[in-house]
Coordinates of C-alpha atoms and ligand atoms in Angstrom, one line a residue:
M25 CA 55.9 289.5 176.3
A26 CA 53.5 287.3 174.9
K27 CA 50.4 289.5 173.4
K28 CA 47.5 289.8 176.4
I29 CA 44.6 287.4 176.0
K30 CA 41.1 289.6 175.2
I31 CA 38.5 288.4 178.0
G32 CA 35.0 287.8 177.0
A33 CA 32.8 287.8 180.2
V34 CA 29.2 286.7 180.8
I35 CA 27.2 286.7 183.9
S36 CA 24.5 286.4 186.0
G37 CA 24.7 287.8 189.4
G38 CA 26.4 289.3 192.5
G39 CA 29.1 289.4 189.5
T40 CA 32.4 288.5 192.3
N41 CA 33.9 285.8 190.0
L42 CA 34.0 288.6 187.6
Q43 CA 35.6 290.6 189.8
A44 CA 38.3 288.1 191.1
I45 CA 39.2 288.5 186.9
I46 CA 39.1 292.4 187.2
D47 CA 41.0 291.3 190.0
S48 CA 44.0 289.5 189.4
C49 CA 44.6 291.0 185.4
R50 CA 44.6 294.2 187.2
S51 CA 47.6 292.5 189.1
G52 CA 48.5 290.8 186.4
E53 CA 48.8 287.9 187.2
I54 CA 46.7 287.0 184.4
N55 CA 47.8 289.1 181.0
G56 CA 45.0 289.1 180.2
E57 CA 41.7 291.9 179.3
I58 CA 38.2 291.8 180.5
V59 CA 36.2 293.4 176.9
F60 CA 32.8 293.1 177.9
V61 CA 30.1 292.1 180.1
G62 CA 27.3 289.8 179.4
T63 CA 24.2 289.2 180.7
D64 CA 20.8 287.8 181.2
N65 CA 19.8 290.1 184.5
P66 CA 19.7 293.5 183.8
D67 CA 19.7 294.0 188.0
A68 CA 22.5 291.8 187.8
K69 CA 25.0 293.0 190.9
G70 CA 27.9 292.5 188.6
L71 CA 27.4 294.8 186.4
Q72 CA 28.2 297.6 188.5
R73 CA 31.2 295.6 189.3
A74 CA 31.9 296.1 185.4
E75 CA 30.0 299.4 184.7
E76 CA 33.5 300.3 187.6
D77 CA 36.1 299.3 185.8
R78 CA 34.5 300.6 181.6
I79 CA 34.0 297.6 180.7
P80 CA 31.1 297.3 178.1
T81 CA 28.2 296.0 178.9
F82 CA 25.0 294.5 177.3
V83 CA 21.6 293.2 178.6
T84 CA 20.0 289.5 176.2
N85 CA 17.1 289.9 177.2
Y86 CA 15.6 286.3 177.9
S87 CA 12.9 285.9 180.2
G88 CA 11.1 288.5 177.4
I89 CA 12.2 285.9 175.6
I90 CA 10.4 282.5 177.3
K91 CA 7.8 284.9 178.1
K92 CA 6.7 286.4 174.7
Y93 CA 6.9 282.0 173.4
N94 CA 4.9 281.3 176.4
N95 CA 1.8 283.4 175.3
D96 CA 2.0 282.9 171.8
P97 CA 5.3 280.1 170.0
E98 CA 4.5 281.2 166.6
I99 CA 5.6 284.8 167.4
I100 CA 8.9 283.6 168.0
A101 CA 11.6 283.0 164.9
A102 CA 15.0 281.4 165.0
P103 CA 17.7 283.2 163.4
D104 CA 17.8 281.7 160.0
D105 CA 21.2 279.2 160.5
F106 CA 19.4 277.3 163.3
I107 CA 19.0 273.8 162.3
Y108 CA 17.2 271.7 164.9
E109 CA 17.4 268.4 164.0
D110 CA 21.0 269.7 164.0
I111 CA 21.1 271.0 167.6
L112 CA 18.6 268.2 169.0
T113 CA 20.8 265.0 167.8
K114 CA 23.5 267.3 169.6
Q115 CA 22.8 268.4 173.3
S116 CA 22.2 266.1 175.6
F117 CA 20.6 268.6 178.5
S118 CA 17.3 266.1 177.7
P119 CA 16.7 263.2 179.5
E120 CA 15.0 260.3 177.0
G121 CA 11.4 260.8 177.1
Y122 CA 11.2 264.4 178.0
N123 CA 7.8 266.0 176.8
P124 CA 8.9 267.1 173.0
E125 CA 7.4 270.6 173.5
K126 CA 9.3 271.2 176.2
I127 CA 12.7 270.8 174.4
K128 CA 12.0 272.4 172.3
K129 CA 9.9 275.9 173.9
F130 CA 14.0 274.5 175.2
L131 CA 16.2 275.3 172.4
V132 CA 14.2 277.5 169.7
T133 CA 14.2 280.5 172.8
R134 CA 17.7 279.8 173.7
A135 CA 18.7 279.7 170.3
V136 CA 17.1 283.5 169.9
A137 CA 19.0 284.5 173.0
E138 CA 22.7 283.1 171.5
D139 CA 22.3 284.9 168.5
D140 CA 21.3 288.0 170.5
L141 CA 24.6 287.1 172.2
L142 CA 26.6 286.9 169.6
K143 CA 25.5 289.6 168.0
Q144 CA 26.5 291.8 170.6
M145 CA 29.3 290.2 171.9
A146 CA 30.3 290.3 167.3
P147 CA 31.7 294.0 167.9
Y148 CA 34.5 292.9 170.2
Q149 CA 36.8 290.2 169.6
F150 CA 38.0 288.2 172.2
D151 CA 39.9 284.6 172.8
L152 CA 38.1 283.2 175.7
I153 CA 35.0 283.6 177.5
V154 CA 34.2 283.5 181.2
L155 CA 30.8 281.9 182.7
A156 CA 31.3 283.4 186.0
G157 CA 27.9 282.8 187.6
F158 CA 25.5 282.8 184.1
M159 CA 22.6 280.8 185.0
R160 CA 21.3 279.9 181.7
N161 CA 22.6 276.1 180.0
L162 CA 24.2 277.8 176.2
T163 CA 23.0 275.2 173.8
P164 CA 25.0 273.6 170.9
Y165 CA 23.7 276.8 167.8
F166 CA 26.3 279.4 170.5
I167 CA 28.8 276.5 171.4
D168 CA 29.4 276.0 167.9
R169 CA 29.9 278.9 166.9
V170 CA 32.2 280.2 169.8
N171 CA 34.5 276.7 169.3
T172 CA 34.9 277.0 166.0
D173 CA 37.8 274.6 166.6
P174 CA 36.4 272.0 168.7
L175 CA 39.9 270.7 169.9
N176 CA 41.0 274.4 170.6
P177 CA 38.0 275.4 173.5
R178 CA 36.6 279.2 174.4
I179 CA 34.1 279.0 176.8
M180 CA 35.0 278.2 180.9
N181 CA 32.4 277.5 183.7
I182 CA 32.9 277.8 187.4
H183 CA 30.9 275.5 188.4
P184 CA 30.1 275.3 193.1
A185 CA 30.4 271.2 193.3
L186 CA 33.3 269.3 192.5
L187 CA 31.7 268.2 189.1
P188 CA 31.0 265.4 187.7
S189 CA 28.8 265.5 191.5
F190 CA 26.5 267.5 191.6
P191 CA 25.4 268.9 188.1
G192 CA 22.6 271.9 188.0
V193 CA 21.7 275.4 189.6
D194 CA 22.4 274.7 193.5
G195 CA 25.7 272.4 193.7
Y196 CA 26.7 274.0 197.4
G197 CA 22.9 273.1 199.0
D198 CA 22.9 269.8 197.0
T199 CA 26.4 269.0 198.1
F200 CA 25.3 269.9 202.0
R201 CA 21.7 268.6 201.8
Y202 CA 23.5 265.1 200.2
G203 CA 25.8 264.7 203.5
C204 CA 29.1 265.2 202.2
K205 CA 31.9 265.5 203.5
T206 CA 33.9 267.4 201.5
G207 CA 33.3 269.6 199.3
G208 CA 34.2 272.1 196.4
C209 CA 33.9 274.1 192.8
T210 CA 35.4 272.8 189.8
V211 CA 36.4 275.0 186.7
H212 CA 35.8 273.3 183.2
F213 CA 35.5 274.4 179.3
I214 CA 31.8 273.7 178.6
D215 CA 31.0 271.0 176.2
Y216 CA 27.1 270.0 175.1
G217 CA 25.4 269.2 178.5
E218 CA 24.7 270.0 181.8
D219 CA 27.9 270.9 184.0
S220 CA 30.2 267.8 181.8
G221 CA 33.1 269.3 179.8
P222 CA 36.7 268.2 180.4
I223 CA 37.3 269.6 183.9
I224 CA 40.6 272.3 184.1
G225 CA 40.3 272.8 187.3
Q226 CA 38.9 271.5 192.1
K227 CA 39.7 273.3 194.8
S228 CA 38.4 271.3 197.9
F229 CA 37.1 271.8 201.2
Q230 CA 36.0 269.7 204.7
I231 CA 32.9 269.9 205.8
E232 CA 32.0 270.5 209.8
P233 CA 29.5 268.9 211.1
E234 CA 28.4 272.8 212.4
D235 CA 28.6 273.6 209.1
T236 CA 26.2 275.9 207.3
I237 CA 24.6 276.3 204.6
D238 CA 25.8 279.6 203.9
T239 CA 29.7 278.5 205.4
I240 CA 29.8 276.3 203.2
K241 CA 28.9 278.9 200.0
K242 CA 31.7 280.7 202.3
K243 CA 34.4 278.6 202.2
G244 CA 33.6 277.5 198.8
L245 CA 33.5 281.2 197.5
E246 CA 37.0 282.1 198.6
L247 CA 38.2 279.0 196.8
E248 CA 36.6 279.7 194.0
W249 CA 38.1 283.2 193.9
Q250 CA 41.1 281.0 193.5
L251 CA 40.7 279.0 191.5
Y252 CA 38.8 281.2 188.5
P253 CA 41.8 283.8 188.2
E254 CA 44.6 279.4 188.0
C255 CA 42.6 279.0 185.4
V256 CA 42.4 282.2 183.7
R257 CA 45.9 282.6 183.9
L258 CA 46.6 279.0 182.3
F259 CA 45.1 279.5 179.4
A260 CA 46.5 283.2 178.9
E261 CA 49.4 281.5 179.1
G262 CA 48.8 279.0 176.6
R263 CA 49.2 275.9 179.4
L264 CA 45.9 274.4 178.9
K265 CA 46.2 270.9 175.9
T266 CA 43.5 269.2 175.0
E267 CA 42.9 265.6 173.7
K268 CA 40.6 263.3 173.1
K269 CA 41.6 260.2 175.1
T270 CA 39.7 256.6 174.6
F271 CA 39.1 254.2 177.4
T272 CA 38.8 250.8 176.5
L273 CA 35.6 249.2 180.0
D274 CA 36.0 245.9 181.4
N275 CA 33.2 244.6 179.9
G276 CA 35.1 245.8 176.3
K277 CA 33.0 249.4 175.8
T278 CA 34.7 252.2 174.8
F279 CA 33.9 255.7 176.0
E280 CA 35.8 258.3 174.2
R281 CA 36.3 261.6 177.2
V282 CA 38.9 264.6 176.3
F283 CA 40.4 265.6 178.1
V284 CA 42.8 269.4 179.3
T285 CA 46.2 268.7 180.6
V286 CA 48.1 271.6 182.5
V287 CA 51.8 271.4 180.6
Ligands
LIG5 C1 29.1 280.9 192.0 O1 29.3 280.0 193.7 C2 29.0 280.3 191.3 O2 29.8 279.1 191.0 C3 28.4 279.5 190.7 O3 26.4 280.8 190.5 C4 28.1 281.8 191.7 C5 27.8 282.8 191.6 O4 28.8 284.6 192.3 N1 27.5 279.1 189.2 C6 27.0 278.2 188.8 O5 25.8 277.9 190.1 C7 26.7 277.7 187.2 N2 25.4 277.0 187.7 P1 29.1 285.8 192.0 O6 27.7 286.1 190.8 O7 29.1 286.2 193.1 O8 30.1 285.5 190.8

């Protein structure tokens, strides 16, 4: 039998997706085990789920770091190997014209937090990191230190919308308020943008006239608990192939995109 993969999880809240992955590892559907659960939120309910399963946990204090920076930016030292220009050029969170001070604050405080995440993860070997309701954007500082081979991405995320529609923090809410007739969820590898990385899988549901934001969330979450373990299983089976494809548009311009194919 193939070797069990080691999975690190990062969460911010209830951890129901984490639970679905824990259960699928336990049942053998995923040939893997969760080796740590990290969070930015010491009160995350999902921490209890991890502890019940004797999975080691840790907290990275994002809000403490941001508060310190707000009080005095000079006392926050970026990690020694942080190269501001490099991270600024790679990331695509900030639209052009965005306030440079805000971008600097965002990238420096996140790098400090990500350095702490990396240090707390360092004792564990892992093949994959699953972001399971983690409500912070990870910057190129973190991504490059985990994805050492760009064609072998190792950080997966679940998003509560049919990407590329409705990236951001409230996917189901945005879907509902737009008046969509179909909603859904997406699992993707992360890249340097917000919810923009190569898509691994999606599931959709119908939105009926009587649906409310709560019923939509319920429908969506139930699909998430199926989709996320399925995608992790495919990763564990070595069945996710990543390749760069180049497309030529009608106007002659070309663009490249990383694609995930299930083999
Ligand atoms: C899920 O709906 C997940 O898709 C969403 O947060 C919820 C977490 O639930 N993630 C994001 O919005 C990421 N931007 P859980 O903690 O019960 O798994």
